[in-house]
Amino acid sequence: MNIAEYKDIYVFCEERENKIHDSSLELLGEAVRLVNDRPSLNYKVVGVVIGDHSDELARIAGHYGADKVIFLHNEKLKHYSTEIYTELFMDVIKNDKPDIILIPATVLGRDLAPRIAARCDTGLTADATKLDFDPENKESALLYVTRPAFGGNLFGTIINETKRPQMTTIRPGVMEPIHKDTSREFQFDKREVSIDHIDDKVRLIEVLQRDNMAVDITKADIILSGGRGIGDNFHVLEECAKMIGAEVGASRGAVDKGFIGKDHQVGQTGKTVRPKVYIACGISGAVQHLAGMEKSDYIIAINKDPEAAIFSVANIGLVGDALEILPLLTEEIKIYRERPY
């Protein structure tokens, strides 16, 4: 393998509900940052879109940072297929030789990425939280990929010196997208691809739409989270959350105890969130949890332990019992709302 033949950063742009998924836009933004940090490489950001989508949808990748958009189009690709997407992406790798491939760690991305890596006989770092080029060699394109290990208690940095492409999946919500710019100039490479030769062993029977009422805490502006110390009293958080227009989150400990569903879990093994306000109630502040919420704009912590680690990242800390404080807050908000003007 001649590593020198491989160039540029490729981002898999996942489509969901007829738009490019937010996690892919975040990776495009991170790819732009990497390219700008190492201009000597003269690398480009390339977005890869697959499916029976409109040109307009595929061009969104260019509006969010891609210097080139490769659109693999086939009218039969109405839905994701592991085998077909893998084969089509492999064709891109063989023809275009990307140096780095970034794939969002969504359900789809976690299915696709290891299959591509196995066929390329290259490494894959999963669930990365930080990307950088070799800090010792300013001319190097060697990617340093950092991810949590041992349940989030340690962080390890992984490199791939001998194989290409360098591949990693990145958790949604970790990176920052750039602002949309419809005036950006980029190359649009639409390729009509054939899939008739691909032996797809999976037959799609039915597509079930996600319940629109399902919890998506990653979209919330305000999150009120509870830890294991809240016990089975999450109704106290839910009542307060309704008053302030918040979603209810939880630590892994609370979810493991069955106090609330996994859709509410914030942290390394849950969801990464970045709300305007994050209120942590009875959460000690384990590394795993902090990794999922420390980028919130404003953090309020309530905990009976004045030495709790959560206070180290909080903008405001209240030492006390959240189950006593929240009902008082709820009542005060209720009085305020009913106050005549």
PDB file of N, CA and C in Angstrom, residues 238-333:
ATOM      1  N   GLU A 238     -40.300  15.665  36.259  1.00  0.00           N
ATOM      2  CA  GLU A 238     -41.212  15.826  35.120  1.00  0.00           C
ATOM      3  C   GLU A 238     -42.165  16.992  35.325  1.00  0.00           C
ATOM      4  N   GLU A 239     -42.647  17.150  36.559  1.00  0.00           N
ATOM      5  CA  GLU A 239     -43.564  18.258  36.851  1.00  0.00           C
ATOM      6  C   GLU A 239     -42.860  19.600  36.690  1.00  0.00           C
ATOM      7  N   CYS A 240     -41.640  19.682  37.200  1.00  0.00           N
ATOM      8  CA  CYS A 240     -40.875  20.920  37.073  1.00  0.00           C
ATOM      9  C   CYS A 240     -40.498  21.177  35.610  1.00  0.00           C
ATOM     10  N   ALA A 241     -40.143  20.109  34.893  1.00  0.00           N
ATOM     11  CA  ALA A 241     -39.756  20.251  33.484  1.00  0.00           C
ATOM     12  C   ALA A 241     -40.897  20.826  32.656  1.00  0.00           C
ATOM     13  N   LYS A 242     -42.121  20.412  32.934  1.00  0.00           N
ATOM     14  CA  LYS A 242     -43.279  20.943  32.213  1.00  0.00           C
ATOM     15  C   LYS A 242     -43.438  22.444  32.441  1.00  0.00           C
ATOM     16  N   MET A 243     -43.141  22.876  33.647  1.00  0.00           N
ATOM     17  CA  MET A 243     -43.294  24.286  33.985  1.00  0.00           C
ATOM     18  C   MET A 243     -42.280  25.165  33.267  1.00  0.00           C
ATOM     19  N   ILE A 244     -41.088  24.635  33.018  1.00  0.00           N
ATOM     20  CA  ILE A 244     -40.034  25.451  32.405  1.00  0.00           C
ATOM     21  C   ILE A 244     -39.774  25.074  30.949  1.00  0.00           C
ATOM     22  N   GLY A 245     -40.583  24.177  30.402  1.00  0.00           N
ATOM     23  CA  GLY A 245     -40.420  23.794  28.994  1.00  0.00           C
ATOM     24  C   GLY A 245     -39.163  22.987  28.740  1.00  0.00           C
ATOM     25  N   ALA A 246     -38.853  22.088  29.650  1.00  0.00           N
ATOM     26  CA  ALA A 246     -37.627  21.292  29.542  1.00  0.00           C
ATOM     27  C   ALA A 246     -37.936  19.833  29.220  1.00  0.00           C
ATOM     28  N   GLU A 247     -36.901  19.117  28.769  1.00  0.00           N
ATOM     29  CA  GLU A 247     -36.963  17.669  28.642  1.00  0.00           C
ATOM     30  C   GLU A 247     -36.273  17.067  29.860  1.00  0.00           C
ATOM     31  N   VAL A 248     -36.667  15.857  30.223  1.00  0.00           N
ATOM     32  CA  VAL A 248     -36.076  15.183  31.372  1.00  0.00           C
ATOM     33  C   VAL A 248     -34.957  14.257  30.901  1.00  0.00           C
ATOM     34  N   GLY A 249     -33.785  14.423  31.513  1.00  0.00           N
ATOM     35  CA  GLY A 249     -32.655  13.556  31.238  1.00  0.00           C
ATOM     36  C   GLY A 249     -32.335  12.717  32.462  1.00  0.00           C
ATOM     37  N   ALA A 250     -31.304  11.873  32.340  1.00  0.00           N
ATOM     38  CA  ALA A 250     -30.945  11.005  33.462  1.00  0.00           C
ATOM     39  C   ALA A 250     -29.519  10.527  33.324  1.00  0.00           C
ATOM     40  N   SER A 251     -28.951  10.137  34.454  1.00  0.00           N
ATOM     41  CA  SER A 251     -27.629   9.522  34.447  1.00  0.00           C
ATOM     42  C   SER A 251     -27.775   8.029  34.143  1.00  0.00           C
ATOM     43  N   ARG A 252     -26.656   7.403  33.851  1.00  0.00           N
ATOM     44  CA  ARG A 252     -26.681   5.969  33.574  1.00  0.00           C
ATOM     45  C   ARG A 252     -27.166   5.189  34.791  1.00  0.00           C
ATOM     46  N   GLY A 253     -26.766   5.651  35.996  1.00  0.00           N
ATOM     47  CA  GLY A 253     -27.168   4.950  37.201  1.00  0.00           C
ATOM     48  C   GLY A 253     -28.671   4.897  37.363  1.00  0.00           C
ATOM     49  N   ALA A 254     -29.341   6.019  37.052  1.00  0.00           N
ATOM     50  CA  ALA A 254     -30.798   6.068  37.171  1.00  0.00           C
ATOM     51  C   ALA A 254     -31.463   5.163  36.141  1.00  0.00           C
ATOM     52  N   VAL A 255     -30.911   5.121  34.954  1.00  0.00           N
ATOM     53  CA  VAL A 255     -31.469   4.272  33.900  1.00  0.00           C
ATOM     54  C   VAL A 255     -31.249   2.798  34.230  1.00  0.00           C
ATOM     55  N   ASP A 256     -30.041   2.454  34.702  1.00  0.00           N
ATOM     56  CA  ASP A 256     -29.741   1.062  35.039  1.00  0.00           C
ATOM     57  C   ASP A 256     -30.640   0.548  36.164  1.00  0.00           C
ATOM     58  N   LYS A 257     -31.050   1.448  37.058  1.00  0.00           N
ATOM     59  CA  LYS A 257     -31.934   1.056  38.149  1.00  0.00           C
ATOM     60  C   LYS A 257     -33.390   0.938  37.695  1.00  0.00           C
ATOM     61  N   GLY A 258     -33.668   1.352  36.459  1.00  0.00           N
ATOM     62  CA  GLY A 258     -35.019   1.251  35.937  1.00  0.00           C
ATOM     63  C   GLY A 258     -35.930   2.391  36.336  1.00  0.00           C
ATOM     64  N   PHE A 259     -35.357   3.493  36.829  1.00  0.00           N
ATOM     65  CA  PHE A 259     -36.182   4.622  37.247  1.00  0.00           C
ATOM     66  C   PHE A 259     -36.751   5.387  36.061  1.00  0.00           C
ATOM     67  N   ILE A 260     -36.096   5.291  34.903  1.00  0.00           N
ATOM     68  CA  ILE A 260     -36.513   6.021  33.705  1.00  0.00           C
ATOM     69  C   ILE A 260     -35.925   5.317  32.491  1.00  0.00           C
ATOM     70  N   GLY A 261     -36.527   5.525  31.302  1.00  0.00           N
ATOM     71  CA  GLY A 261     -36.097   4.826  30.097  1.00  0.00           C
ATOM     72  C   GLY A 261     -34.761   5.295  29.558  1.00  0.00           C
ATOM     73  N   LYS A 262     -34.125   4.445  28.735  1.00  0.00           N
ATOM     74  CA  LYS A 262     -32.792   4.732  28.193  1.00  0.00           C
ATOM     75  C   LYS A 262     -32.798   5.914  27.228  1.00  0.00           C
ATOM     76  N   ASP A 263     -33.949   6.232  26.626  1.00  0.00           N
ATOM     77  CA  ASP A 263     -34.023   7.390  25.735  1.00  0.00           C
ATOM     78  C   ASP A 263     -33.644   8.678  26.451  1.00  0.00           C
ATOM     79  N   HIS A 264     -33.711   8.668  27.775  1.00  0.00           N
ATOM     80  CA  HIS A 264     -33.422   9.869  28.564  1.00  0.00           C
ATOM     81  C   HIS A 264     -31.964   9.930  29.020  1.00  0.00           C
ATOM     82  N   GLN A 265     -31.190   8.879  28.743  1.00  0.00           N
ATOM     83  CA  GLN A 265     -29.845   8.787  29.315  1.00  0.00           C
ATOM     84  C   GLN A 265     -28.871   9.746  28.648  1.00  0.00           C
ATOM     85  N   VAL A 266     -28.165  10.514  29.472  1.00  0.00           N
ATOM     86  CA  VAL A 266     -27.114  11.432  29.028  1.00  0.00           C
ATOM     87  C   VAL A 266     -25.776  10.865  29.463  1.00  0.00           C
ATOM     88  N   GLY A 267     -24.803  10.877  28.570  1.00  0.00           N
ATOM     89  CA  GLY A 267     -23.481  10.402  28.966  1.00  0.00           C
ATOM     90  C   GLY A 267     -22.800   9.618  27.872  1.00  0.00           C
ATOM     91  N   GLN A 268     -21.645   9.063  28.197  1.00  0.00           N
ATOM     92  CA  GLN A 268     -20.839   8.372  27.204  1.00  0.00           C
ATOM     93  C   GLN A 268     -21.567   7.185  26.598  1.00  0.00           C
ATOM     94  N   THR A 269     -22.369   6.485  27.397  1.00  0.00           N
ATOM     95  CA  THR A 269     -23.123   5.347  26.867  1.00  0.00           C
ATOM     96  C   THR A 269     -24.573   5.719  26.574  1.00  0.00           C
ATOM     97  N   GLY A 270     -24.878   6.999  26.705  1.00  0.00           N
ATOM     98  CA  GLY A 270     -26.214   7.486  26.367  1.00  0.00           C
ATOM     99  C   GLY A 270     -26.127   8.470  25.219  1.00  0.00           C
ATOM    100  N   LYS A 271     -26.674   9.668  25.417  1.00  0.00           N
ATOM    101  CA  LYS A 271     -26.679  10.678  24.367  1.00  0.00           C
ATOM    102  C   LYS A 271     -25.822  11.867  24.768  1.00  0.00           C
ATOM    103  N   THR A 272     -25.198  12.465  23.776  1.00  0.00           N
ATOM    104  CA  THR A 272     -24.443  13.688  23.988  1.00  0.00           C
ATOM    105  C   THR A 272     -25.363  14.866  23.724  1.00  0.00           C
ATOM    106  N   VAL A 273     -25.477  15.766  24.684  1.00  0.00           N
ATOM    107  CA  VAL A 273     -26.410  16.883  24.567  1.00  0.00           C
ATOM    108  C   VAL A 273     -25.655  18.203  24.709  1.00  0.00           C
ATOM    109  N   ARG A 274     -26.244  19.242  24.147  1.00  0.00           N
ATOM    110  CA  ARG A 274     -25.646  20.575  24.221  1.00  0.00           C
ATOM    111  C   ARG A 274     -26.752  21.626  24.345  1.00  0.00           C
ATOM    112  N   PRO A 275     -27.544  21.564  25.409  1.00  0.00           N
ATOM    113  CA  PRO A 275     -28.652  22.509  25.551  1.00  0.00           C
ATOM    114  C   PRO A 275     -28.163  23.889  25.997  1.00  0.00           C
ATOM    115  N   LYS A 276     -29.081  24.836  25.976  1.00  0.00           N
ATOM    116  CA  LYS A 276     -28.754  26.163  26.498  1.00  0.00           C
ATOM    117  C   LYS A 276     -28.616  26.118  28.023  1.00  0.00           C
ATOM    118  N   VAL A 277     -29.458  25.306  28.666  1.00  0.00           N
ATOM    119  CA  VAL A 277     -29.401  25.154  30.126  1.00  0.00           C
ATOM    120  C   VAL A 277     -29.493  23.671  30.484  1.00  0.00           C
ATOM    121  N   TYR A 278     -28.581  23.219  31.317  1.00  0.00           N
ATOM    122  CA  TYR A 278     -28.590  21.833  31.799  1.00  0.00           C
ATOM    123  C   TYR A 278     -28.639  21.868  33.325  1.00  0.00           C
ATOM    124  N   ILE A 279     -29.687  21.274  33.900  1.00  0.00           N
ATOM    125  CA  ILE A 279     -29.861  21.261  35.348  1.00  0.00           C
ATOM    126  C   ILE A 279     -29.660  19.828  35.836  1.00  0.00           C
ATOM    127  N   ALA A 280     -28.579  19.611  36.577  1.00  0.00           N
ATOM    128  CA  ALA A 280     -28.234  18.272  37.068  1.00  0.00           C
ATOM    129  C   ALA A 280     -28.678  18.130  38.516  1.00  0.00           C
ATOM    130  N   CYS A 281     -29.580  17.196  38.764  1.00  0.00           N
ATOM    131  CA  CYS A 281     -30.161  17.005  40.099  1.00  0.00           C
ATOM    132  C   CYS A 281     -29.731  15.663  40.685  1.00  0.00           C
ATOM    133  N   GLY A 282     -28.998  15.694  41.757  1.00  0.00           N
ATOM    134  CA  GLY A 282     -28.569  14.450  42.384  1.00  0.00           C
ATOM    135  C   GLY A 282     -27.630  13.640  41.525  1.00  0.00           C
ATOM    136  N   ILE A 283     -26.866  14.327  40.671  1.00  0.00           N
ATOM    137  CA  ILE A 283     -25.897  13.662  39.796  1.00  0.00           C
ATOM    138  C   ILE A 283     -24.503  13.999  40.299  1.00  0.00           C
ATOM    139  N   SER A 284     -23.712  12.991  40.605  1.00  0.00           N
ATOM    140  CA  SER A 284     -22.405  13.217  41.227  1.00  0.00           C
ATOM    141  C   SER A 284     -21.407  13.850  40.271  1.00  0.00           C
ATOM    142  N   GLY A 285     -21.502  13.485  38.991  1.00  0.00           N
ATOM    143  CA  GLY A 285     -20.580  14.052  38.008  1.00  0.00           C
ATOM    144  C   GLY A 285     -19.488  13.101  37.581  1.00  0.00           C
ATOM    145  N   ALA A 286     -19.839  11.842  37.392  1.00  0.00           N
ATOM    146  CA  ALA A 286     -18.876  10.860  36.895  1.00  0.00           C
ATOM    147  C   ALA A 286     -18.401  11.258  35.506  1.00  0.00           C
ATOM    148  N   VAL A 287     -17.187  10.834  35.160  1.00  0.00           N
ATOM    149  CA  VAL A 287     -16.589  11.194  33.874  1.00  0.00           C
ATOM    150  C   VAL A 287     -17.506  10.819  32.719  1.00  0.00           C
ATOM    151  N   GLN A 288     -18.154   9.641  32.833  1.00  0.00           N
ATOM    152  CA  GLN A 288     -19.029   9.185  31.756  1.00  0.00           C
ATOM    153  C   GLN A 288     -20.175  10.162  31.520  1.00  0.00           C
ATOM    154  N   HIS A 289     -20.706  10.719  32.595  1.00  0.00           N
ATOM    155  CA  HIS A 289     -21.824  11.646  32.447  1.00  0.00           C
ATOM    156  C   HIS A 289     -21.344  13.003  31.941  1.00  0.00           C
ATOM    157  N   LEU A 290     -20.247  13.478  32.476  1.00  0.00           N
ATOM    158  CA  LEU A 290     -19.720  14.784  32.053  1.00  0.00           C
ATOM    159  C   LEU A 290     -19.413  14.798  30.563  1.00  0.00           C
ATOM    160  N   ALA A 291     -18.958  13.667  30.025  1.00  0.00           N
ATOM    161  CA  ALA A 291     -18.634  13.605  28.599  1.00  0.00           C
ATOM    162  C   ALA A 291     -19.845  13.864  27.729  1.00  0.00           C
ATOM    163  N   GLY A 292     -21.042  13.627  28.277  1.00  0.00           N
ATOM    164  CA  GLY A 292     -22.252  13.785  27.483  1.00  0.00           C
ATOM    165  C   GLY A 292     -22.940  15.118  27.632  1.00  0.00           C
ATOM    166  N   MET A 293     -22.473  15.986  28.594  1.00  0.00           N
ATOM    167  CA  MET A 293     -23.207  17.233  28.827  1.00  0.00           C
ATOM    168  C   MET A 293     -22.340  18.450  29.131  1.00  0.00           C
ATOM    169  N   GLU A 294     -21.033  18.269  29.201  1.00  0.00           N
ATOM    170  CA  GLU A 294     -20.176  19.364  29.652  1.00  0.00           C
ATOM    171  C   GLU A 294     -20.092  20.530  28.666  1.00  0.00           C
ATOM    172  N   LYS A 295     -20.572  20.335  27.426  1.00  0.00           N
ATOM    173  CA  LYS A 295     -20.563  21.421  26.453  1.00  0.00           C
ATOM    174  C   LYS A 295     -21.872  22.216  26.459  1.00  0.00           C
ATOM    175  N   SER A 296     -22.720  21.966  27.440  1.00  0.00           N
ATOM    176  CA  SER A 296     -23.945  22.757  27.590  1.00  0.00           C
ATOM    177  C   SER A 296     -23.563  24.220  27.830  1.00  0.00           C
ATOM    178  N   ASP A 297     -24.408  25.124  27.339  1.00  0.00           N
ATOM    179  CA  ASP A 297     -24.089  26.551  27.477  1.00  0.00           C
ATOM    180  C   ASP A 297     -24.044  26.989  28.935  1.00  0.00           C
ATOM    181  N   TYR A 298     -24.989  26.492  29.739  1.00  0.00           N
ATOM    182  CA  TYR A 298     -25.074  26.914  31.139  1.00  0.00           C
ATOM    183  C   TYR A 298     -25.488  25.712  31.972  1.00  0.00           C
ATOM    184  N   ILE A 299     -24.722  25.442  33.036  1.00  0.00           N
ATOM    185  CA  ILE A 299     -24.952  24.242  33.840  1.00  0.00           C
ATOM    186  C   ILE A 299     -25.285  24.635  35.273  1.00  0.00           C
ATOM    187  N   ILE A 300     -26.403  24.112  35.765  1.00  0.00           N
ATOM    188  CA  ILE A 300     -26.824  24.307  37.152  1.00  0.00           C
ATOM    189  C   ILE A 300     -26.815  22.941  37.827  1.00  0.00           C
ATOM    190  N   ALA A 301     -26.125  22.841  38.959  1.00  0.00           N
ATOM    191  CA  ALA A 301     -26.020  21.557  39.658  1.00  0.00           C
ATOM    192  C   ALA A 301     -26.633  21.652  41.046  1.00  0.00           C
ATOM    193  N   ILE A 302     -27.422  20.631  41.390  1.00  0.00           N
ATOM    194  CA  ILE A 302     -28.011  20.523  42.725  1.00  0.00           C
ATOM    195  C   ILE A 302     -27.579  19.178  43.304  1.00  0.00           C
ATOM    196  N   ASN A 303     -26.868  19.221  44.423  1.00  0.00           N
ATOM    197  CA  ASN A 303     -26.388  17.974  45.002  1.00  0.00           C
ATOM    198  C   ASN A 303     -26.152  18.162  46.499  1.00  0.00           C
ATOM    199  N   LYS A 304     -26.452  17.139  47.274  1.00  0.00           N
ATOM    200  CA  LYS A 304     -26.282  17.219  48.726  1.00  0.00           C
ATOM    201  C   LYS A 304     -24.813  17.169  49.145  1.00  0.00           C
ATOM    202  N   ASP A 305     -23.966  16.631  48.259  1.00  0.00           N
ATOM    203  CA  ASP A 305     -22.539  16.510  48.554  1.00  0.00           C
ATOM    204  C   ASP A 305     -21.786  17.738  48.038  1.00  0.00           C
ATOM    205  N   PRO A 306     -21.257  18.582  48.917  1.00  0.00           N
ATOM    206  CA  PRO A 306     -20.556  19.786  48.444  1.00  0.00           C
ATOM    207  C   PRO A 306     -19.281  19.483  47.678  1.00  0.00           C
ATOM    208  N   GLU A 307     -18.786  18.231  47.777  1.00  0.00           N
ATOM    209  CA  GLU A 307     -17.565  17.834  47.077  1.00  0.00           C
ATOM    210  C   GLU A 307     -17.864  17.108  45.760  1.00  0.00           C
ATOM    211  N   ALA A 308     -19.120  17.068  45.355  1.00  0.00           N
ATOM    212  CA  ALA A 308     -19.497  16.347  44.129  1.00  0.00           C
ATOM    213  C   ALA A 308     -18.767  16.929  42.919  1.00  0.00           C
ATOM    214  N   ALA A 309     -18.294  16.039  42.052  1.00  0.00           N
ATOM    215  CA  ALA A 309     -17.520  16.459  40.880  1.00  0.00           C
ATOM    216  C   ALA A 309     -18.332  17.331  39.923  1.00  0.00           C
ATOM    217  N   ILE A 310     -19.653  17.204  39.956  1.00  0.00           N
ATOM    218  CA  ILE A 310     -20.501  17.971  39.042  1.00  0.00           C
ATOM    219  C   ILE A 310     -20.313  19.469  39.250  1.00  0.00           C
ATOM    220  N   PHE A 311     -19.963  19.875  40.467  1.00  0.00           N
ATOM    221  CA  PHE A 311     -19.787  21.299  40.755  1.00  0.00           C
ATOM    222  C   PHE A 311     -18.585  21.890  40.011  1.00  0.00           C
ATOM    223  N   SER A 312     -17.650  21.044  39.595  1.00  0.00           N
ATOM    224  CA  SER A 312     -16.446  21.536  38.910  1.00  0.00           C
ATOM    225  C   SER A 312     -16.755  22.063  37.511  1.00  0.00           C
ATOM    226  N   VAL A 313     -17.891  21.647  36.942  1.00  0.00           N
ATOM    227  CA  VAL A 313     -18.249  22.117  35.596  1.00  0.00           C
ATOM    228  C   VAL A 313     -19.474  23.025  35.630  1.00  0.00           C
ATOM    229  N   ALA A 314     -20.051  23.222  36.815  1.00  0.00           N
ATOM    230  CA  ALA A 314     -21.300  23.985  36.921  1.00  0.00           C
ATOM    231  C   ALA A 314     -21.042  25.490  36.966  1.00  0.00           C
ATOM    232  N   ASN A 315     -21.940  26.231  36.327  1.00  0.00           N
ATOM    233  CA  ASN A 315     -21.915  27.690  36.435  1.00  0.00           C
ATOM    234  C   ASN A 315     -22.524  28.138  37.759  1.00  0.00           C
ATOM    235  N   ILE A 316     -23.544  27.416  38.212  1.00  0.00           N
ATOM    236  CA  ILE A 316     -24.171  27.656  39.508  1.00  0.00           C
ATOM    237  C   ILE A 316     -24.308  26.319  40.225  1.00  0.00           C
ATOM    238  N   GLY A 317     -23.919  26.284  41.493  1.00  0.00           N
ATOM    239  CA  GLY A 317     -24.056  25.067  42.272  1.00  0.00           C
ATOM    240  C   GLY A 317     -24.906  25.297  43.508  1.00  0.00           C
ATOM    241  N   LEU A 318     -25.864  24.428  43.748  1.00  0.00           N
ATOM    242  CA  LEU A 318     -26.720  24.493  44.936  1.00  0.00           C
ATOM    243  C   LEU A 318     -26.488  23.239  45.772  1.00  0.00           C
ATOM    244  N   VAL A 319     -26.042  23.418  47.017  1.00  0.00           N
ATOM    245  CA  VAL A 319     -25.849  22.283  47.906  1.00  0.00           C
ATOM    246  C   VAL A 319     -27.152  22.043  48.657  1.00  0.00           C
ATOM    247  N   GLY A 320     -27.786  20.916  48.348  1.00  0.00           N
ATOM    248  CA  GLY A 320     -29.068  20.619  48.966  1.00  0.00           C
ATOM    249  C   GLY A 320     -29.726  19.438  48.299  1.00  0.00           C
ATOM    250  N   ASP A 321     -30.913  19.105  48.788  1.00  0.00           N
ATOM    251  CA  ASP A 321     -31.672  17.956  48.278  1.00  0.00           C
ATOM    252  C   ASP A 321     -32.560  18.418  47.129  1.00  0.00           C
ATOM    253  N   ALA A 322     -32.310  17.880  45.949  1.00  0.00           N
ATOM    254  CA  ALA A 322     -33.075  18.280  44.771  1.00  0.00           C
ATOM    255  C   ALA A 322     -34.564  17.997  44.942  1.00  0.00           C
ATOM    256  N   LEU A 323     -34.902  16.947  45.693  1.00  0.00           N
ATOM    257  CA  LEU A 323     -36.308  16.601  45.886  1.00  0.00           C
ATOM    258  C   LEU A 323     -37.024  17.595  46.803  1.00  0.00           C
ATOM    259  N   GLU A 324     -36.269  18.385  47.531  1.00  0.00           N
ATOM    260  CA  GLU A 324     -36.861  19.461  48.327  1.00  0.00           C
ATOM    261  C   GLU A 324     -36.847  20.785  47.553  1.00  0.00           C
ATOM    262  N   ILE A 325     -35.799  20.996  46.764  1.00  0.00           N
ATOM    263  CA  ILE A 325     -35.634  22.269  46.048  1.00  0.00           C
ATOM    264  C   ILE A 325     -36.551  22.366  44.831  1.00  0.00           C
ATOM    265  N   LEU A 326     -36.676  21.283  44.060  1.00  0.00           N
ATOM    266  CA  LEU A 326     -37.460  21.336  42.815  1.00  0.00           C
ATOM    267  C   LEU A 326     -38.940  21.630  43.046  1.00  0.00           C
ATOM    268  N   PRO A 327     -39.587  21.012  44.040  1.00  0.00           N
ATOM    269  CA  PRO A 327     -40.996  21.368  44.275  1.00  0.00           C
ATOM    270  C   PRO A 327     -41.168  22.850  44.618  1.00  0.00           C
ATOM    271  N   LEU A 328     -40.215  23.426  45.340  1.00  0.00           N
ATOM    272  CA  LEU A 328     -40.273  24.852  45.653  1.00  0.00           C
ATOM    273  C   LEU A 328     -40.136  25.689  44.388  1.00  0.00           C
ATOM    274  N   LEU A 329     -39.219  25.265  43.514  1.00  0.00           N
ATOM    275  CA  LEU A 329     -39.038  25.964  42.238  1.00  0.00           C
ATOM    276  C   LEU A 329     -40.294  25.869  41.388  1.00  0.00           C
ATOM    277  N   THR A 330     -40.876  24.681  41.336  1.00  0.00           N
ATOM    278  CA  THR A 330     -42.095  24.475  40.555  1.00  0.00           C
ATOM    279  C   THR A 330     -43.218  25.378  41.058  1.00  0.00           C
ATOM    280  N   GLU A 331     -43.360  25.451  42.361  1.00  0.00           N
ATOM    281  CA  GLU A 331     -44.419  26.265  42.955  1.00  0.00           C
ATOM    282  C   GLU A 331     -44.186  27.752  42.684  1.00  0.00           C
ATOM    283  N   GLU A 332     -42.947  28.195  42.766  1.00  0.00           N
ATOM    284  CA  GLU A 332     -42.629  29.606  42.508  1.00  0.00           C
ATOM    285  C   GLU A 332     -42.921  29.975  41.053  1.00  0.00           C
ATOM    286  N   ILE A 333     -42.578  29.070  40.135  1.00  0.00           N
ATOM    287  CA  ILE A 333     -42.856  29.337  38.719  1.00  0.00           C
ATOM    288  C   ILE A 333     -44.359  29.389  38.474  1.00  0.00           C
TER     289      ILE A 333
END
